[in-house]
Amino acid sequence: MTTPDGSGATLTGLTLAGRAGHWDLTHREGRITALRPSASSGGGFVMPPLADIHVHLDKTFTAERMPHRAASLFDAIDMMSADAETWTEADLRQRARSGLARAAAHGTQAMRSHVDWHEATPPLAWHVLRELAQDWGDRIDLQLASLTPLDALQDIGPAVAQTLQAEGGVMGAFVYRNDDLPAKLATVFDLAERHGLDLDFHVDEGLDPEAQGIDAIIAETARRGMAGRVLCGHGCALSVRDAAEVQRLLDRAAAAGVGLTVLPGANSYLQDASAGRTPRLRGLAPLQEARHAGVPVMLGSDNVRDGFFPYGDYDLWDVYRLAVLTGHLDPETWLDAISATPARWMGRDLSLREGGPASFIRIAASGPVDAVSRASAAREIWRDGRRMPGIQGEHA
């Protein structure tokens, strides 16, 4: 509706994320001009835009090209590596652009994509995604992170770090039961310090209790005083390690300022997989315990329709629903894991506040529990005071 004094449009009787009661939201010229307690109700549930801190736009929408369902993480790596040999600029651009379009239509406004990087020179996907980041800057704030096996970084790390510093990227590494792990991680941290880079690791993505890369990362972060600059994704092995040992580790992670990204989709799909057998172990990192210890916990879409995970639609709200169910989370109190916390980790502020952008998500529900309970509830995406169109057409 329009307010009588012509000050702008007002949405009434809203339930706002993180606030009790009902609210009226007035916006004008793309900004929120007032948030006031409301005498009405039934206006829907409103939350900030989504921030997806862990995706793989270079791999996306390749599932139909895979020769078979991945039998394991490393089987998926092998299949994707073979497919990557066929990637062209047009192929990468079309697939990544579809991912960005679907993410924006679902309410994502900030995103970090990991990009496979195996040589000293940047891969083709890096160049394509950098161009798309510029093209899509008014819809999604796209941040890029390199993804290189830890052993390979010992050789190509200096060249990768120089490019990342020049082009505003994040340095990433795949860590899983590497030999001489502390020394190799020290090399990566040296590069990060020398070039002013944040770090984002894929670590311990398996169900082997001896996979303890995250321990070494936390220790090195603490030693360097790099709080708020080191993020660990996956951590599946934490789900099968001794509970008391994990609790002590999480306490150290919180003290060091290390963040944790949990990926419920691909991890549930790949871990403990065996044909014809129902999986018993799902590889979900202990996100409740981590948050209780004081670790910043985030959720991400991870792989979407590729060799690692043949499903998904860049809908971080759908990922949230999955995390609520599999992790037994309280929908009322975990919304920051898909918005405020990852946005802050990417240096962004997506909060709903007077004077801030009139960018938000409105769901036809009475609150977070109702919204999570009804997957089909209508969802509106608002950007700078305008309601955005929904998804049009197929991903291709």
mmCIF file of C-alpha atoms in Angstrom:
data_model
loop_
_atom_site.group_PDB
_atom_site.id
_atom_site.type_symbol
_atom_site.label_atom_id
_atom_site.label_comp_id
_atom_site.label_asym_id
_atom_site.label_seq_id
_atom_site.Cartn_x
_atom_site.Cartn_y
_atom_site.Cartn_z
ATOM 1 C CA MET A 1 0.000 0.000 0.000
ATOM 2 C CA THR A 2 0.982 3.682 -0.236
ATOM 3 C CA THR A 3 1.079 5.782 2.893
ATOM 4 C CA PRO A 4 -1.323 8.771 3.049
ATOM 5 C CA ASP A 5 1.481 11.309 3.239
ATOM 6 C CA GLY A 6 3.081 9.959 0.099
ATOM 7 C CA SER A 7 6.316 9.056 1.902
ATOM 8 C CA GLY A 8 6.535 5.718 0.107
ATOM 9 C CA ALA A 9 5.172 2.184 -0.046
ATOM 10 C CA THR A 10 4.447 0.302 3.154
ATOM 11 C CA LEU A 11 4.224 -3.434 3.788
ATOM 12 C CA THR A 12 2.125 -4.032 6.886
ATOM 13 C CA GLY A 13 1.762 -6.746 9.504
ATOM 14 C CA LEU A 14 5.090 -8.421 8.775
ATOM 15 C CA THR A 15 6.955 -10.943 10.873
ATOM 16 C CA LEU A 16 10.626 -9.896 10.720
ATOM 17 C CA ALA A 17 13.564 -12.245 11.134
ATOM 18 C CA GLY A 18 15.095 -11.840 14.571
ATOM 19 C CA ARG A 19 12.380 -9.488 15.898
ATOM 20 C CA ALA A 20 9.375 -10.289 18.034
ATOM 21 C CA GLY A 21 5.872 -9.110 17.164
ATOM 22 C CA HIS A 22 4.633 -7.655 13.883
ATOM 23 C CA TRP A 23 6.052 -4.754 11.908
ATOM 24 C CA ASP A 24 5.307 -2.253 9.172
ATOM 25 C CA LEU A 25 8.113 -1.621 6.680
ATOM 26 C CA THR A 26 8.091 1.616 4.683
ATOM 27 C CA HIS A 27 10.461 2.156 1.781
ATOM 28 C CA ARG A 28 11.086 4.972 -0.637
ATOM 29 C CA GLU A 29 13.545 5.378 -3.501
ATOM 30 C CA GLY A 30 15.085 1.996 -2.776
ATOM 31 C CA ARG A 31 15.758 2.563 0.941
ATOM 32 C CA ILE A 32 13.956 1.480 4.095
ATOM 33 C CA THR A 33 12.657 4.698 5.626
ATOM 34 C CA ALA A 34 10.827 3.234 8.629
ATOM 35 C CA LEU A 35 10.417 0.017 10.607
ATOM 36 C CA ARG A 36 7.588 0.384 13.108
ATOM 37 C CA PRO A 37 5.585 -2.000 15.321
ATOM 38 C CA SER A 38 2.346 -2.938 13.580
ATOM 39 C CA ALA A 39 -1.210 -3.255 14.819
ATOM 40 C CA SER A 40 -1.963 -5.768 12.064
ATOM 41 C CA SER A 41 -0.702 -9.234 11.141
ATOM 42 C CA GLY A 42 -0.768 -11.617 8.201
ATOM 43 C CA GLY A 43 1.681 -9.665 6.048
ATOM 44 C CA GLY A 44 4.112 -12.540 5.656
ATOM 45 C CA PHE A 45 7.582 -13.366 6.921
ATOM 46 C CA VAL A 46 10.423 -11.036 5.885
ATOM 47 C CA MET A 47 14.145 -11.796 6.151
ATOM 48 C CA PRO A 48 17.336 -10.273 4.699
ATOM 49 C CA PRO A 49 18.760 -11.400 1.346
ATOM 50 C CA LEU A 50 20.743 -14.650 1.271
ATOM 51 C CA ALA A 51 24.533 -14.973 1.236
ATOM 52 C CA ASP A 52 25.851 -18.217 -0.286
ATOM 53 C CA ILE A 53 29.501 -18.505 0.712
ATOM 54 C CA HIS A 54 30.355 -21.865 -0.848
ATOM 55 C CA VAL A 55 29.407 -22.743 -4.449
ATOM 56 C CA HIS A 56 31.172 -24.079 -7.569
ATOM 57 C CA LEU A 57 29.950 -22.142 -10.597
ATOM 58 C CA ASP A 58 32.663 -23.602 -12.826
ATOM 59 C CA LYS A 59 31.320 -27.151 -12.386
ATOM 60 C CA THR A 60 27.602 -26.428 -12.317
ATOM 61 C CA PHE A 61 24.975 -27.973 -14.617
ATOM 62 C CA THR A 62 27.210 -30.773 -15.858
ATOM 63 C CA ALA A 63 25.395 -33.675 -14.153
ATOM 64 C CA GLU A 64 23.894 -34.934 -17.402
ATOM 65 C CA ARG A 65 27.399 -35.303 -18.830
ATOM 66 C CA MET A 66 28.620 -37.618 -16.052
ATOM 67 C CA PRO A 67 29.074 -41.286 -17.036
ATOM 68 C CA HIS A 68 27.621 -42.613 -13.764
ATOM 69 C CA ARG A 69 26.608 -41.649 -10.257
ATOM 70 C CA ALA A 70 29.640 -40.811 -8.139
ATOM 71 C CA ALA A 71 30.638 -43.717 -5.930
ATOM 72 C CA SER A 72 32.726 -41.456 -3.684
ATOM 73 C CA LEU A 73 34.206 -37.993 -3.382
ATOM 74 C CA PHE A 74 37.305 -38.996 -5.315
ATOM 75 C CA ASP A 75 35.265 -40.699 -8.023
ATOM 76 C CA ALA A 76 33.400 -37.405 -8.453
ATOM 77 C CA ILE A 77 36.715 -35.538 -8.631
ATOM 78 C CA ASP A 78 37.926 -37.861 -11.393
ATOM 79 C CA MET A 79 34.718 -37.498 -13.424
ATOM 80 C CA MET A 80 34.712 -33.719 -13.120
ATOM 81 C CA SER A 81 38.386 -33.516 -14.050
ATOM 82 C CA ALA A 82 37.670 -35.433 -17.249
ATOM 83 C CA ASP A 83 34.724 -33.198 -18.057
ATOM 84 C CA ALA A 84 36.786 -30.069 -17.416
ATOM 85 C CA GLU A 85 38.958 -30.985 -20.400
ATOM 86 C CA THR A 86 35.958 -30.167 -22.620
ATOM 87 C CA TRP A 87 35.074 -26.789 -21.099
ATOM 88 C CA THR A 88 34.966 -23.805 -23.417
ATOM 89 C CA GLU A 89 34.398 -20.144 -22.674
ATOM 90 C CA ALA A 90 30.860 -20.333 -24.069
ATOM 91 C CA ASP A 91 30.051 -23.447 -22.058
ATOM 92 C CA LEU A 92 31.368 -21.966 -18.823
ATOM 93 C CA ARG A 93 29.625 -18.659 -19.358
ATOM 94 C CA GLN A 94 26.251 -20.230 -20.122
ATOM 95 C CA ARG A 95 26.314 -22.598 -17.164
ATOM 96 C CA ALA A 96 27.593 -20.069 -14.622
ATOM 97 C CA ARG A 97 25.203 -17.396 -15.849
ATOM 98 C CA SER A 98 22.305 -19.808 -15.321
ATOM 99 C CA GLY A 99 23.509 -20.458 -11.784
ATOM 100 C CA LEU A 100 23.713 -16.753 -11.018
ATOM 101 C CA ALA A 101 20.261 -16.116 -12.496
ATOM 102 C CA ARG A 102 18.660 -18.839 -10.429
ATOM 103 C CA ALA A 103 20.452 -17.761 -7.263
ATOM 104 C CA ALA A 104 19.316 -14.157 -7.724
ATOM 105 C CA ALA A 105 15.742 -15.259 -8.403
ATOM 106 C CA HIS A 106 15.755 -17.221 -5.144
ATOM 107 C CA GLY A 107 17.014 -14.260 -3.116
ATOM 108 C CA THR A 108 20.807 -14.622 -3.004
ATOM 109 C CA GLN A 109 22.618 -11.284 -3.099
ATOM 110 C CA ALA A 110 26.174 -12.266 -2.114
ATOM 111 C CA MET A 111 28.062 -15.355 -3.228
ATOM 112 C CA ARG A 112 31.526 -16.900 -3.113
ATOM 113 C CA SER A 113 32.411 -19.359 -5.854
ATOM 114 C CA HIS A 114 35.394 -21.660 -5.649
ATOM 115 C CA VAL A 115 37.253 -22.169 -8.920
ATOM 116 C CA ASP A 116 39.454 -25.188 -9.637
ATOM 117 C CA TRP A 117 43.030 -23.980 -10.220
ATOM 118 C CA HIS A 118 45.783 -26.488 -11.071
ATOM 119 C CA GLU A 119 48.419 -24.524 -12.976
ATOM 120 C CA ALA A 120 50.444 -21.398 -12.232
ATOM 121 C CA THR A 121 48.366 -19.414 -14.705
ATOM 122 C CA PRO A 122 44.678 -18.733 -13.974
ATOM 123 C CA PRO A 123 42.234 -21.235 -15.504
ATOM 124 C CA LEU A 124 39.755 -20.238 -18.182
ATOM 125 C CA ALA A 125 36.934 -20.437 -15.624
ATOM 126 C CA TRP A 126 38.611 -17.762 -13.502
ATOM 127 C CA HIS A 127 38.589 -15.284 -16.372
ATOM 128 C CA VAL A 128 34.987 -16.088 -17.302
ATOM 129 C CA LEU A 129 33.721 -15.779 -13.732
ATOM 130 C CA ARG A 130 35.576 -12.508 -13.183
ATOM 131 C CA GLU A 131 33.780 -11.062 -16.199
ATOM 132 C CA LEU A 132 30.449 -12.404 -14.951
ATOM 133 C CA ALA A 133 31.126 -10.886 -11.524
ATOM 134 C CA GLN A 134 31.339 -7.490 -13.204
ATOM 135 C CA ASP A 135 28.283 -8.111 -15.386
ATOM 136 C CA TRP A 136 26.163 -9.281 -12.451
ATOM 137 C CA GLY A 137 27.411 -6.784 -9.889
ATOM 138 C CA ASP A 138 24.051 -5.026 -9.616
ATOM 139 C CA ARG A 139 22.286 -8.301 -8.802
ATOM 140 C CA ILE A 140 24.787 -10.568 -7.014
ATOM 141 C CA ASP A 141 28.012 -9.550 -5.331
ATOM 142 C CA LEU A 142 30.199 -12.419 -6.569
ATOM 143 C CA GLN A 143 33.476 -13.159 -4.798
ATOM 144 C CA LEU A 144 35.912 -15.738 -6.197
ATOM 145 C CA ALA A 145 38.218 -18.171 -4.415
ATOM 146 C CA SER A 146 40.874 -20.388 -5.934
ATOM 147 C CA LEU A 147 40.681 -24.111 -5.191
ATOM 148 C CA THR A 148 43.970 -26.000 -5.480
ATOM 149 C CA PRO A 149 45.165 -29.284 -3.959
ATOM 150 C CA LEU A 150 47.407 -28.461 -1.018
ATOM 151 C CA ASP A 151 50.371 -30.344 -2.486
ATOM 152 C CA ALA A 152 50.142 -28.405 -5.762
ATOM 153 C CA LEU A 153 50.186 -25.080 -3.917
ATOM 154 C CA GLN A 154 53.712 -25.823 -2.774
ATOM 155 C CA ASP A 155 54.822 -25.240 -6.369
ATOM 156 C CA ILE A 156 52.308 -22.883 -7.945
ATOM 157 C CA GLY A 157 51.257 -21.052 -4.774
ATOM 158 C CA PRO A 158 53.350 -17.896 -5.312
ATOM 159 C CA ALA A 159 51.926 -17.358 -8.806
ATOM 160 C CA VAL A 160 48.369 -18.047 -7.626
ATOM 161 C CA ALA A 161 48.759 -15.680 -4.684
ATOM 162 C CA GLN A 162 50.036 -12.858 -6.888
ATOM 163 C CA THR A 163 47.019 -13.164 -9.170
ATOM 164 C CA LEU A 164 44.617 -13.309 -6.238
ATOM 165 C CA GLN A 165 46.148 -10.211 -4.694
ATOM 166 C CA ALA A 166 45.925 -8.303 -7.950
ATOM 167 C CA GLU A 167 42.364 -9.399 -8.694
ATOM 168 C CA GLY A 168 40.787 -9.430 -5.230
ATOM 169 C CA GLY A 169 40.383 -13.178 -4.754
ATOM 170 C CA VAL A 170 40.474 -15.563 -1.804
ATOM 171 C CA MET A 171 43.040 -18.379 -1.590
ATOM 172 C CA GLY A 172 41.650 -21.875 -1.185
ATOM 173 C CA ALA A 173 43.125 -25.350 -0.831
ATOM 174 C CA PHE A 174 41.871 -28.940 -0.747
ATOM 175 C CA VAL A 175 43.229 -30.639 2.366
ATOM 176 C CA TYR A 176 42.808 -34.342 3.068
ATOM 177 C CA ARG A 177 45.367 -36.499 4.871
ATOM 178 C CA ASN A 178 48.362 -34.802 3.241
ATOM 179 C CA ASP A 179 51.899 -35.787 4.207
ATOM 180 C CA ASP A 180 53.907 -33.110 6.037
ATOM 181 C CA LEU A 181 50.665 -31.254 6.633
ATOM 182 C CA PRO A 182 51.886 -28.583 9.106
ATOM 183 C CA ALA A 183 54.767 -27.552 6.845
ATOM 184 C CA LYS A 184 52.577 -27.392 3.738
ATOM 185 C CA LEU A 185 49.925 -25.359 5.532
ATOM 186 C CA ALA A 186 52.611 -23.009 6.805
ATOM 187 C CA THR A 187 53.536 -22.292 3.183
ATOM 188 C CA VAL A 188 49.920 -21.387 2.392
ATOM 189 C CA PHE A 189 49.638 -19.139 5.435
ATOM 190 C CA ASP A 190 52.940 -17.486 4.488
ATOM 191 C CA LEU A 191 51.478 -16.652 1.088
ATOM 192 C CA ALA A 192 48.276 -15.343 2.641
ATOM 193 C CA GLU A 193 50.181 -13.068 5.008
ATOM 194 C CA ARG A 194 52.568 -11.844 2.320
ATOM 195 C CA HIS A 195 49.780 -11.011 -0.132
ATOM 196 C CA GLY A 196 47.032 -9.970 2.292
ATOM 197 C CA LEU A 197 44.720 -12.855 1.364
ATOM 198 C CA ASP A 198 41.893 -14.539 3.221
ATOM 199 C CA LEU A 199 41.864 -18.349 3.233
ATOM 200 C CA ASP A 200 39.021 -20.785 2.532
ATOM 201 C CA PHE A 201 39.780 -24.499 2.848
ATOM 202 C CA HIS A 202 38.011 -27.648 1.699
ATOM 203 C CA VAL A 203 39.106 -29.865 4.570
ATOM 204 C CA ASP A 204 38.531 -33.402 5.901
ATOM 205 C CA GLU A 205 35.760 -34.147 3.412
ATOM 206 C CA GLY A 206 35.435 -37.802 4.316
ATOM 207 C CA LEU A 207 34.587 -40.244 7.089
ATOM 208 C CA ASP A 208 38.128 -41.117 8.123
ATOM 209 C CA PRO A 209 38.792 -40.229 11.801
ATOM 210 C CA GLU A 210 42.471 -39.808 10.966
ATOM 211 C CA ALA A 211 41.612 -36.927 8.648
ATOM 212 C CA GLN A 212 42.568 -34.074 10.961
ATOM 213 C CA GLY A 213 43.549 -31.257 8.646
ATOM 214 C CA ILE A 214 41.200 -28.898 10.421
ATOM 215 C CA ASP A 215 43.238 -29.310 13.617
ATOM 216 C CA ALA A 216 46.369 -28.055 11.882
ATOM 217 C CA ILE A 217 44.498 -25.184 10.220
ATOM 218 C CA ILE A 218 43.088 -24.017 13.551
ATOM 219 C CA ALA A 219 46.506 -24.225 15.198
ATOM 220 C CA GLU A 220 48.171 -22.249 12.396
ATOM 221 C CA THR A 221 45.428 -19.623 12.420
ATOM 222 C CA ALA A 222 45.881 -19.130 16.145
ATOM 223 C CA ARG A 223 49.662 -18.947 15.811
ATOM 224 C CA ARG A 224 49.418 -16.279 13.096
ATOM 225 C CA GLY A 225 46.651 -14.260 14.750
ATOM 226 C CA MET A 226 44.471 -14.467 11.612
ATOM 227 C CA ALA A 227 41.080 -14.450 13.316
ATOM 228 C CA GLY A 228 38.193 -13.812 10.938
ATOM 229 C CA ARG A 229 40.271 -14.584 7.856
ATOM 230 C CA VAL A 230 40.268 -18.397 7.742
ATOM 231 C CA LEU A 231 37.237 -20.473 6.797
ATOM 232 C CA CYS A 232 36.958 -24.265 6.826
ATOM 233 C CA GLY A 233 34.385 -25.974 4.639
ATOM 234 C CA HIS A 234 33.007 -29.522 5.009
ATOM 235 C CA GLY A 235 34.720 -31.026 8.088
ATOM 236 C CA CYS A 236 32.847 -34.295 7.537
ATOM 237 C CA ALA A 237 35.411 -36.298 9.539
ATOM 238 C CA LEU A 238 34.400 -34.378 12.653
ATOM 239 C CA SER A 239 31.161 -36.371 12.603
ATOM 240 C CA VAL A 240 32.997 -39.640 13.347
ATOM 241 C CA ARG A 241 35.705 -38.454 15.729
ATOM 242 C CA ASP A 242 35.603 -38.707 19.511
ATOM 243 C CA ALA A 243 33.022 -36.237 20.829
ATOM 244 C CA ALA A 244 35.178 -34.897 23.665
ATOM 245 C CA GLU A 245 38.113 -34.421 21.304
ATOM 246 C CA VAL A 246 35.896 -32.587 18.821
ATOM 247 C CA GLN A 247 34.555 -30.316 21.562
ATOM 248 C CA ARG A 248 38.067 -29.299 22.577
ATOM 249 C CA LEU A 249 38.900 -28.664 18.926
ATOM 250 C CA LEU A 250 35.823 -26.475 18.448
ATOM 251 C CA ASP A 251 36.747 -24.459 21.523
ATOM 252 C CA ARG A 252 40.169 -23.846 19.971
ATOM 253 C CA ALA A 253 38.550 -22.901 16.657
ATOM 254 C CA ALA A 254 36.369 -20.322 18.392
ATOM 255 C CA ALA A 255 39.359 -18.855 20.225
ATOM 256 C CA ALA A 256 41.334 -18.690 16.964
ATOM 257 C CA GLY A 257 38.474 -17.035 15.060
ATOM 258 C CA VAL A 258 38.109 -19.811 12.469
ATOM 259 C CA GLY A 259 34.755 -20.113 10.661
ATOM 260 C CA LEU A 260 32.980 -23.304 9.596
ATOM 261 C CA THR A 261 30.884 -23.831 6.471
ATOM 262 C CA VAL A 262 28.562 -26.843 6.519
ATOM 263 C CA LEU A 263 27.336 -28.257 3.194
ATOM 264 C CA PRO A 264 24.390 -30.574 3.909
ATOM 265 C CA GLY A 265 23.505 -31.341 0.290
ATOM 266 C CA ALA A 266 26.610 -32.765 -1.342
ATOM 267 C CA ASN A 267 27.992 -34.154 1.916
ATOM 268 C CA SER A 268 24.829 -36.149 2.641
ATOM 269 C CA TYR A 269 24.852 -37.403 -0.937
ATOM 270 C CA LEU A 270 28.500 -38.483 -1.172
ATOM 271 C CA GLN A 271 29.328 -39.732 2.319
ATOM 272 C CA ASP A 272 28.808 -43.409 3.188
ATOM 273 C CA ALA A 273 27.540 -44.058 -0.343
ATOM 274 C CA SER A 274 27.187 -47.642 -1.509
ATOM 275 C CA ALA A 275 24.939 -48.949 -4.291
ATOM 276 C CA GLY A 276 21.835 -50.691 -3.018
ATOM 277 C CA ARG A 277 22.470 -49.756 0.616
ATOM 278 C CA THR A 278 20.911 -47.017 2.735
ATOM 279 C CA PRO A 279 23.661 -44.730 4.080
ATOM 280 C CA ARG A 280 24.129 -44.701 7.852
ATOM 281 C CA LEU A 281 26.659 -41.862 8.184
ATOM 282 C CA ARG A 282 25.844 -38.539 6.534
ATOM 283 C CA GLY A 283 29.044 -36.560 7.124
ATOM 284 C CA LEU A 284 27.314 -33.548 8.643
ATOM 285 C CA ALA A 285 29.830 -31.497 10.619
ATOM 286 C CA PRO A 286 28.768 -30.823 14.244
ATOM 287 C CA LEU A 287 27.236 -27.442 13.513
ATOM 288 C CA GLN A 288 25.231 -27.197 16.736
ATOM 289 C CA GLU A 289 28.286 -27.915 18.876
ATOM 290 C CA ALA A 290 30.399 -25.531 16.808
ATOM 291 C CA ARG A 291 27.962 -22.676 17.236
ATOM 292 C CA HIS A 292 27.616 -23.365 20.966
ATOM 293 C CA ALA A 293 31.406 -23.159 21.246
ATOM 294 C CA GLY A 294 31.373 -19.747 19.566
ATOM 295 C CA VAL A 295 32.461 -20.750 16.062
ATOM 296 C CA PRO A 296 30.821 -18.723 13.252
ATOM 297 C CA VAL A 297 28.778 -21.356 11.371
ATOM 298 C CA MET A 298 27.524 -20.914 7.814
ATOM 299 C CA LEU A 299 25.594 -23.011 5.305
ATOM 300 C CA GLY A 300 26.273 -23.182 1.569
ATOM 301 C CA SER A 301 24.801 -24.662 -1.595
ATOM 302 C CA ASP A 302 28.131 -26.253 -2.579
ATOM 303 C CA ASN A 303 27.811 -28.245 -5.810
ATOM 304 C CA VAL A 304 24.692 -27.871 -7.931
ATOM 305 C CA ARG A 305 23.808 -30.415 -10.620
ATOM 306 C CA ASP A 306 27.286 -31.723 -11.274
ATOM 307 C CA GLY A 307 29.293 -34.877 -10.640
ATOM 308 C CA PHE A 308 29.419 -34.245 -6.908
ATOM 309 C CA PHE A 309 25.707 -33.515 -6.434
ATOM 310 C CA PRO A 310 23.228 -33.931 -9.308
ATOM 311 C CA TYR A 311 20.478 -31.892 -7.643
ATOM 312 C CA GLY A 312 19.862 -28.380 -6.351
ATOM 313 C CA ASP A 313 18.803 -25.053 -7.825
ATOM 314 C CA TYR A 314 20.966 -22.401 -6.144
ATOM 315 C CA ASP A 315 18.171 -22.004 -3.618
ATOM 316 C CA LEU A 316 19.882 -21.370 -0.297
ATOM 317 C CA TRP A 317 16.517 -21.364 1.468
ATOM 318 C CA ASP A 318 16.057 -24.968 0.302
ATOM 319 C CA VAL A 319 19.522 -25.760 1.699
ATOM 320 C CA TYR A 320 18.402 -24.163 4.971
ATOM 321 C CA ARG A 321 15.356 -26.419 5.100
ATOM 322 C CA LEU A 322 17.605 -29.448 4.575
ATOM 323 C CA ALA A 323 19.965 -28.298 7.343
ATOM 324 C CA VAL A 324 17.065 -27.708 9.733
ATOM 325 C CA LEU A 325 15.825 -31.260 9.165
ATOM 326 C CA THR A 326 19.154 -33.103 9.124
ATOM 327 C CA GLY A 327 20.840 -31.005 11.812
ATOM 328 C CA HIS A 328 17.791 -30.589 14.090
ATOM 329 C CA LEU A 329 18.159 -26.813 14.009
ATOM 330 C CA ASP A 330 15.744 -24.234 15.372
ATOM 331 C CA PRO A 331 14.454 -22.356 12.296
ATOM 332 C CA GLU A 332 13.952 -19.231 14.405
ATOM 333 C CA THR A 333 17.558 -18.877 15.510
ATOM 334 C CA TRP A 334 19.704 -20.176 12.627
ATOM 335 C CA LEU A 335 18.747 -17.727 9.868
ATOM 336 C CA ASP A 336 22.043 -15.874 10.326
ATOM 337 C CA ALA A 337 23.824 -18.968 8.911
ATOM 338 C CA ILE A 338 22.465 -18.170 5.426
ATOM 339 C CA SER A 339 22.517 -14.381 5.625
ATOM 340 C CA ALA A 340 24.212 -12.214 8.254
ATOM 341 C CA THR A 341 27.171 -14.450 9.127
ATOM 342 C CA PRO A 342 28.339 -15.407 5.602
ATOM 343 C CA ALA A 343 27.663 -11.860 4.386
ATOM 344 C CA ARG A 344 29.850 -10.471 7.146
ATOM 345 C CA TRP A 345 32.537 -13.049 6.330
ATOM 346 C CA MET A 346 32.514 -11.711 2.770
ATOM 347 C CA GLY A 347 32.705 -8.128 4.004
ATOM 348 C CA ARG A 348 29.055 -7.336 3.294
ATOM 349 C CA ASP A 349 26.091 -6.085 5.344
ATOM 350 C CA LEU A 350 22.682 -7.373 4.249
ATOM 351 C CA SER A 351 20.794 -6.475 7.425
ATOM 352 C CA LEU A 352 17.329 -4.941 7.416
ATOM 353 C CA ARG A 353 17.572 -1.504 9.015
ATOM 354 C CA GLU A 354 16.204 1.990 8.657
ATOM 355 C CA GLY A 355 18.277 3.815 6.083
ATOM 356 C CA GLY A 356 19.474 0.569 4.542
ATOM 357 C CA PRO A 357 18.529 -0.875 1.154
ATOM 358 C CA ALA A 358 14.950 -2.044 0.716
ATOM 359 C CA SER A 359 16.229 -5.477 -0.292
ATOM 360 C CA PHE A 360 14.637 -8.477 1.369
ATOM 361 C CA ILE A 361 12.749 -11.736 0.952
ATOM 362 C CA ARG A 362 9.055 -11.979 1.806
ATOM 363 C CA ILE A 363 7.545 -15.456 2.228
ATOM 364 C CA ALA A 364 3.818 -16.099 2.525
ATOM 365 C CA ALA A 365 4.178 -17.583 5.996
ATOM 366 C CA SER A 366 3.625 -16.570 9.589
ATOM 367 C CA GLY A 367 7.306 -16.994 10.500
ATOM 368 C CA PRO A 368 10.422 -19.145 9.973
ATOM 369 C CA VAL A 369 8.861 -22.372 11.259
ATOM 370 C CA ASP A 370 5.860 -21.984 8.962
ATOM 371 C CA ALA A 371 8.113 -21.061 6.039
ATOM 372 C CA VAL A 372 10.348 -24.098 6.559
ATOM 373 C CA SER A 373 7.307 -26.345 6.948
ATOM 374 C CA ARG A 374 5.746 -25.361 3.614
ATOM 375 C CA ALA A 375 8.180 -25.683 0.743
ATOM 376 C CA SER A 376 5.565 -24.353 -1.673
ATOM 377 C CA ALA A 377 4.935 -21.102 0.215
ATOM 378 C CA ALA A 378 5.071 -18.164 -2.209
ATOM 379 C CA ARG A 379 8.296 -16.166 -2.053
ATOM 380 C CA GLU A 380 8.875 -12.593 -3.213
ATOM 381 C CA ILE A 381 12.348 -11.165 -3.817
ATOM 382 C CA TRP A 382 12.659 -7.417 -3.298
ATOM 383 C CA ARG A 383 15.700 -5.477 -4.461
ATOM 384 C CA ASP A 384 16.102 -1.760 -3.762
ATOM 385 C CA GLY A 385 12.380 -1.315 -3.265
ATOM 386 C CA ARG A 386 11.306 -3.268 -6.348
ATOM 387 C CA ARG A 387 9.773 -6.705 -6.494
ATOM 388 C CA MET A 388 11.896 -8.825 -8.813
ATOM 389 C CA PRO A 389 10.554 -11.257 -11.425
ATOM 390 C CA GLY A 390 10.708 -14.977 -10.741
ATOM 391 C CA ILE A 391 12.766 -17.578 -12.577
ATOM 392 C CA GLN A 392 12.128 -17.636 -16.304
ATOM 393 C CA GLY A 393 12.843 -20.599 -18.555
ATOM 394 C CA GLU A 394 15.199 -23.518 -18.141
ATOM 395 C CA HIS A 395 18.809 -23.388 -16.904
ATOM 396 C CA ALA A 396 20.029 -24.117 -20.433
#
